[in-house]
């Protein structure tokens, strides 16, 4: 049982490039989340999903897209990378009612946009 | 809008001593959840403790306990018998419905 896995661990992007951050969980959790953590700050919710085929915006969704075609996978897409998207990205999952339940976090992806 | 405030950016404690991290929050709701998360240098977020607002009893998990003062909107974390492995950033978080709001964190140093 690997829990929540994220790839890549670290990536450097040029302004305007695109990339997909991968997130997979093997706990059969319904809820999945994407957060970003800027230096010296707490986490902010980008997008979340309550199940396969259902996604919704969080606090800071602009510049990102997500999809949830399977229960296990919840990729985050950056279409036109900007320096403001330099951050550490965390994926998380939980069984029910997302926020009320314990969230299991992945190890994070550090993204640098130059 | 809900906010979470951690007023101590950094704290230090001697190994084996007790330390308390502060957290206050602002909400007009009566039913919500509060969390403390630990983020070690590996950057992974680890749940330390969770408190349901409708429960008056303070949550405890081994050496970790909270002092939940609902009227004062205060949710402090007490770490007893501090260990070197407790060194990390600690985040307080508030959640209700589909929203979760994190504080800016407190960096805890453990002095040997």
mmCIF file of C-alpha atoms in Angstrom:
data_model
loop_
_atom_site.group_PDB
_atom_site.id
_atom_site.type_symbol
_atom_site.label_atom_id
_atom_site.label_comp_id
_atom_site.label_asym_id
_atom_site.label_seq_id
_atom_site.Cartn_x
_atom_site.Cartn_y
_atom_site.Cartn_z
ATOM 1 C CA UNK A 1 0.000 0.000 0.000
ATOM 2 C CA UNK A 2 1.929 3.033 -1.278
ATOM 3 C CA UNK A 3 -0.649 5.649 -0.199
ATOM 4 C CA UNK A 4 -0.503 8.838 -2.275
ATOM 5 C CA UNK A 5 2.280 9.105 -4.819
ATOM 6 C CA UNK A 6 3.252 12.160 -6.855
ATOM 7 C CA UNK A 7 5.523 12.571 -9.855
ATOM 8 C CA UNK A 8 7.802 14.286 -10.611
ATOM 9 C CA UNK A 9 9.489 15.314 -7.359
ATOM 10 C CA UNK A 10 11.039 18.396 -8.904
ATOM 11 C CA UNK A 11 10.686 20.215 -12.210
ATOM 12 C CA UNK A 12 11.943 23.392 -13.805
ATOM 13 C CA UNK A 13 9.695 24.974 -16.441
ATOM 14 C CA UNK A 14 10.196 27.906 -18.726
ATOM 15 C CA UNK A 15 7.510 30.584 -18.868
ATOM 16 C CA UNK A 16 4.733 29.514 -21.228
ATOM 17 C CA UNK A 17 5.507 25.790 -21.089
ATOM 18 C CA UNK A 18 2.920 23.229 -20.069
ATOM 19 C CA UNK A 19 3.145 20.215 -17.830
ATOM 20 C CA UNK A 20 1.062 17.709 -15.916
ATOM 21 C CA UNK A 21 1.660 16.834 -12.288
ATOM 22 C CA UNK A 22 0.662 13.260 -11.619
ATOM 23 C CA UNK A 23 -1.082 12.020 -8.495
ATOM 24 C CA UNK A 24 -2.150 8.451 -7.737
ATOM 25 C CA UNK A 25 -3.637 6.889 -4.620
ATOM 26 C CA UNK A 26 -4.153 3.202 -3.953
ATOM 27 C CA UNK A 27 -6.487 3.483 -0.964
ATOM 28 C CA UNK A 28 -9.722 3.606 -2.987
ATOM 29 C CA UNK A 29 -10.466 7.068 -1.621
ATOM 30 C CA UNK A 30 -13.322 9.027 -3.131
ATOM 31 C CA UNK A 31 -11.978 12.489 -2.428
ATOM 32 C CA UNK A 32 -8.798 13.896 -3.893
ATOM 33 C CA UNK A 33 -7.254 17.372 -3.654
ATOM 34 C CA UNK A 34 -4.549 19.552 -5.075
ATOM 35 C CA UNK A 35 -2.870 22.199 -2.916
ATOM 36 C CA UNK A 36 -0.070 24.609 -3.465
ATOM 37 C CA UNK A 37 2.282 25.837 -0.774
ATOM 38 C CA UNK A 38 4.175 29.048 -1.357
ATOM 39 C CA UNK A 39 7.325 29.767 0.673
ATOM 40 C CA UNK A 40 6.540 30.555 4.297
ATOM 41 C CA UNK A 41 2.830 30.014 3.793
ATOM 42 C CA UNK A 42 0.223 27.393 4.489
ATOM 43 C CA UNK A 43 -1.491 25.345 1.838
ATOM 44 C CA UNK A 44 -4.115 26.702 -0.509
ATOM 45 C CA UNK A 45 -6.654 24.487 -2.273
ATOM 46 C CA UNK A 46 -6.476 24.562 -6.071
ATOM 47 C CA UNK A 47 -9.005 21.919 -7.129
ATOM 48 C CA UNK A 48 -10.700 18.956 -5.590
ATOM 49 C CA UNK A 49 -12.716 15.939 -6.695
ATOM 50 C CA UNK A 50 -15.430 14.016 -4.878
ATOM 51 C CA UNK A 51 -15.254 11.033 -7.204
ATOM 52 C CA UNK A 52 -14.440 9.891 -10.722
ATOM 53 C CA UNK A 53 -15.817 12.322 -13.284
ATOM 54 C CA UNK A 54 -16.470 15.117 -10.761
ATOM 55 C CA UNK A 55 -14.161 18.049 -10.079
ATOM 56 C CA UNK A 56 -14.598 21.471 -8.540
ATOM 57 C CA UNK A 57 -12.607 24.643 -7.985
ATOM 58 C CA UNK A 58 -10.887 25.502 -4.753
ATOM 59 C CA UNK A 59 -9.498 28.797 -3.550
ATOM 60 C CA UNK A 60 -6.857 29.373 -6.270
ATOM 61 C CA UNK A 61 -7.859 27.535 -9.497
ATOM 62 C CA UNK A 62 -6.727 30.076 -12.104
ATOM 63 C CA UNK A 63 -4.015 28.748 -14.418
ATOM 64 C CA UNK A 64 -4.746 25.099 -13.636
ATOM 65 C CA UNK A 65 -6.946 22.301 -14.895
ATOM 66 C CA UNK A 66 -7.751 18.878 -13.536
ATOM 67 C CA UNK A 67 -9.482 15.695 -14.595
ATOM 68 C CA UNK A 68 -10.598 12.598 -12.727
ATOM 69 C CA UNK A 69 -11.238 9.733 -15.104
ATOM 70 C CA UNK A 70 -10.499 7.029 -12.504
ATOM 71 C CA UNK A 71 -10.750 6.771 -8.732
ATOM 72 C CA UNK A 72 -6.972 6.369 -8.443
ATOM 73 C CA UNK A 73 -5.656 9.242 -10.561
ATOM 74 C CA UNK A 74 -6.042 12.999 -10.276
ATOM 75 C CA UNK A 75 -3.606 14.840 -12.559
ATOM 76 C CA UNK A 76 -3.089 18.608 -12.376
ATOM 77 C CA UNK A 77 -2.391 20.432 -15.617
ATOM 78 C CA UNK A 78 -0.553 23.741 -15.982
ATOM 79 C CA UNK A 79 -1.191 25.106 -19.462
ATOM 80 C CA UNK A 80 0.936 28.262 -19.657
ATOM 81 C CA UNK A 81 3.413 28.280 -16.809
ATOM 82 C CA UNK A 82 4.015 31.610 -15.098
ATOM 83 C CA UNK A 83 6.571 32.582 -12.414
ATOM 84 C CA UNK A 84 3.670 33.001 -9.970
ATOM 85 C CA UNK A 85 3.123 29.244 -10.190
ATOM 86 C CA UNK A 86 6.502 28.533 -8.624
ATOM 87 C CA UNK A 87 5.481 26.571 -5.562
ATOM 88 C CA UNK A 88 5.351 23.167 -3.938
ATOM 89 C CA UNK A 89 2.301 21.175 -4.988
ATOM 90 C CA UNK A 90 0.675 18.607 -2.769
ATOM 91 C CA UNK A 91 -1.899 16.025 -3.695
ATOM 92 C CA UNK A 92 -4.074 14.524 -0.973
ATOM 93 C CA UNK A 93 -6.921 12.046 -0.648
ATOM 94 C CA UNK A 94 -9.566 11.042 1.887
ATOM 95 C CA UNK A 95 -12.338 8.495 2.209
ATOM 96 C CA UNK A 96 -15.471 10.565 2.719
ATOM 97 C CA UNK A 97 -16.642 14.109 3.108
ATOM 98 C CA UNK A 98 -13.209 15.295 2.177
ATOM 99 C CA UNK A 99 -12.425 18.046 4.526
ATOM 100 C CA UNK A 100 -13.985 16.438 7.607
ATOM 101 C CA UNK A 101 -11.930 13.324 7.279
ATOM 102 C CA UNK A 102 -8.233 12.722 7.670
ATOM 103 C CA UNK A 103 -6.427 13.682 4.516
ATOM 104 C CA UNK A 104 -3.461 11.640 3.357
ATOM 105 C CA UNK A 105 -0.839 13.720 1.611
ATOM 106 C CA UNK A 106 1.661 12.826 -1.072
ATOM 107 C CA UNK A 107 5.333 13.852 -0.773
ATOM 108 C CA UNK A 108 4.899 16.959 -2.928
ATOM 109 C CA UNK A 109 6.207 18.238 -6.261
ATOM 110 C CA UNK A 110 8.491 21.243 -6.263
ATOM 111 C CA UNK A 111 7.969 23.389 -9.349
ATOM 112 C CA UNK A 112 10.186 26.247 -10.423
ATOM 113 C CA UNK A 113 9.065 28.473 -13.309
ATOM 114 C CA UNK A 114 11.786 30.644 -14.832
ATOM 115 C CA UNK B 1 -14.419 35.004 5.664
ATOM 116 C CA UNK B 2 -12.730 32.437 7.813
ATOM 117 C CA UNK B 3 -9.120 33.028 8.800
ATOM 118 C CA UNK B 4 -6.533 31.057 10.737
ATOM 119 C CA UNK B 5 -3.771 32.844 12.603
ATOM 120 C CA UNK B 6 -0.605 31.359 14.018
ATOM 121 C CA UNK B 7 1.107 34.196 15.826
ATOM 122 C CA UNK B 8 4.399 32.412 16.527
ATOM 123 C CA UNK B 9 6.517 32.064 13.356
ATOM 124 C CA UNK B 10 9.210 30.141 15.256
ATOM 125 C CA UNK B 11 9.579 28.478 18.623
ATOM 126 C CA UNK B 12 12.272 26.511 20.394
ATOM 127 C CA UNK B 13 12.018 23.969 23.178
ATOM 128 C CA UNK B 14 14.518 21.870 25.064
ATOM 129 C CA UNK B 15 14.352 18.149 24.417
ATOM 130 C CA UNK B 16 12.021 16.377 26.908
ATOM 131 C CA UNK B 17 10.291 19.648 27.791
ATOM 132 C CA UNK B 18 6.732 20.710 26.954
ATOM 133 C CA UNK B 19 5.820 23.312 24.348
ATOM 134 C CA UNK B 20 2.525 24.885 23.316
ATOM 135 C CA UNK B 21 1.835 26.220 19.831
ATOM 136 C CA UNK B 22 -0.915 28.810 19.452
ATOM 137 C CA UNK B 23 -3.663 29.038 16.871
ATOM 138 C CA UNK B 24 -6.691 31.281 16.650
ATOM 139 C CA UNK B 25 -9.345 31.311 13.998
ATOM 140 C CA UNK B 26 -12.279 33.385 12.961
ATOM 141 C CA UNK B 27 -15.624 31.931 11.926
ATOM 142 C CA UNK B 28 -19.319 32.547 12.379
ATOM 143 C CA UNK B 29 -20.110 28.846 12.058
ATOM 144 C CA UNK B 30 -20.785 26.509 14.982
ATOM 145 C CA UNK B 31 -19.956 23.199 13.311
ATOM 146 C CA UNK B 32 -16.475 22.756 11.869
ATOM 147 C CA UNK B 33 -13.261 20.794 12.204
ATOM 148 C CA UNK B 34 -9.803 21.837 13.324
ATOM 149 C CA UNK B 35 -6.516 20.128 12.564
ATOM 150 C CA UNK B 36 -2.849 20.305 13.376
ATOM 151 C CA UNK B 37 -0.509 19.098 10.639
ATOM 152 C CA UNK B 38 3.208 18.519 10.899
ATOM 153 C CA UNK B 39 5.536 19.146 7.969
ATOM 154 C CA UNK B 40 9.075 17.812 8.526
ATOM 155 C CA UNK B 41 11.985 18.706 6.215
ATOM 156 C CA UNK B 42 10.786 16.007 3.828
ATOM 157 C CA UNK B 43 7.864 18.420 3.190
ATOM 158 C CA UNK B 44 5.218 15.731 3.486
ATOM 159 C CA UNK B 45 2.151 16.824 5.452
ATOM 160 C CA UNK B 46 1.330 14.543 8.368
ATOM 161 C CA UNK B 47 -1.852 14.783 10.395
ATOM 162 C CA UNK B 48 -1.062 15.203 14.085
ATOM 163 C CA UNK B 49 -4.466 15.667 15.655
ATOM 164 C CA UNK B 50 -8.072 16.492 14.775
ATOM 165 C CA UNK B 51 -10.854 18.151 16.762
ATOM 166 C CA UNK B 52 -14.563 18.307 15.958
ATOM 167 C CA UNK B 53 -16.047 21.609 17.119
ATOM 168 C CA UNK B 54 -19.181 19.970 18.537
ATOM 169 C CA UNK B 55 -17.066 17.901 20.943
ATOM 170 C CA UNK B 56 -16.168 19.641 24.181
ATOM 171 C CA UNK B 57 -13.520 17.100 25.100
ATOM 172 C CA UNK B 58 -10.041 18.028 23.964
ATOM 173 C CA UNK B 59 -8.451 15.603 21.514
ATOM 174 C CA UNK B 60 -5.277 13.761 22.498
ATOM 175 C CA UNK B 61 -2.861 11.575 20.558
ATOM 176 C CA UNK B 62 -0.060 10.172 22.684
ATOM 177 C CA UNK B 63 2.264 13.115 23.483
ATOM 178 C CA UNK B 64 0.102 15.571 21.527
ATOM 179 C CA UNK B 65 -2.967 17.257 22.959
ATOM 180 C CA UNK B 66 -5.021 20.310 22.186
ATOM 181 C CA UNK B 67 -6.658 23.012 24.227
ATOM 182 C CA UNK B 68 -9.820 23.839 22.318
ATOM 183 C CA UNK B 69 -11.583 26.978 23.512
ATOM 184 C CA UNK B 70 -14.573 27.358 21.225
ATOM 185 C CA UNK B 71 -15.862 30.644 22.612
ATOM 186 C CA UNK B 72 -12.414 32.190 22.355
ATOM 187 C CA UNK B 73 -11.837 30.555 18.938
ATOM 188 C CA UNK B 74 -8.536 29.198 20.119
ATOM 189 C CA UNK B 75 -6.965 25.845 19.284
ATOM 190 C CA UNK B 76 -3.499 25.376 20.766
ATOM 191 C CA UNK B 77 -1.299 22.290 20.433
ATOM 192 C CA UNK B 78 0.681 20.973 23.387
ATOM 193 C CA UNK B 79 3.614 18.666 22.772
ATOM 194 C CA UNK B 80 4.831 16.869 25.879
ATOM 195 C CA UNK B 81 8.244 15.251 26.308
ATOM 196 C CA UNK B 82 9.535 16.902 23.121
ATOM 197 C CA UNK B 83 11.724 14.738 20.931
ATOM 198 C CA UNK B 84 14.215 15.602 18.230
ATOM 199 C CA UNK B 85 11.858 14.097 15.665
ATOM 200 C CA UNK B 86 9.235 16.685 16.553
ATOM 201 C CA UNK B 87 11.269 19.379 14.815
ATOM 202 C CA UNK B 88 9.116 20.564 11.897
ATOM 203 C CA UNK B 89 6.703 23.184 10.647
ATOM 204 C CA UNK B 90 3.325 22.872 12.303
ATOM 205 C CA UNK B 91 0.203 24.086 10.549
ATOM 206 C CA UNK B 92 -3.152 24.751 12.137
ATOM 207 C CA UNK B 93 -6.132 24.306 9.806
ATOM 208 C CA UNK B 94 -9.861 24.993 9.894
ATOM 209 C CA UNK B 95 -12.358 23.167 7.741
ATOM 210 C CA UNK B 96 -16.042 23.277 7.035
ATOM 211 C CA UNK B 97 -17.964 21.882 4.067
ATOM 212 C CA UNK B 98 -15.501 21.648 1.217
ATOM 213 C CA UNK B 99 -13.152 24.360 2.387
ATOM 214 C CA UNK B 100 -9.987 24.014 4.397
ATOM 215 C CA UNK B 101 -7.922 27.006 5.457
ATOM 216 C CA UNK B 102 -4.383 26.733 6.757
ATOM 217 C CA UNK B 103 -2.428 29.099 8.955
ATOM 218 C CA UNK B 104 1.038 30.243 7.942
ATOM 219 C CA UNK B 105 2.742 27.776 10.234
ATOM 220 C CA UNK B 106 5.043 27.711 13.243
ATOM 221 C CA UNK B 107 8.554 26.348 12.870
ATOM 222 C CA UNK B 108 9.473 24.305 15.944
ATOM 223 C CA UNK B 109 13.118 23.753 16.864
ATOM 224 C CA UNK B 110 14.091 21.086 19.375
ATOM 225 C CA UNK B 111 17.252 21.861 21.339
ATOM 226 C CA UNK B 112 19.276 18.809 22.456
#
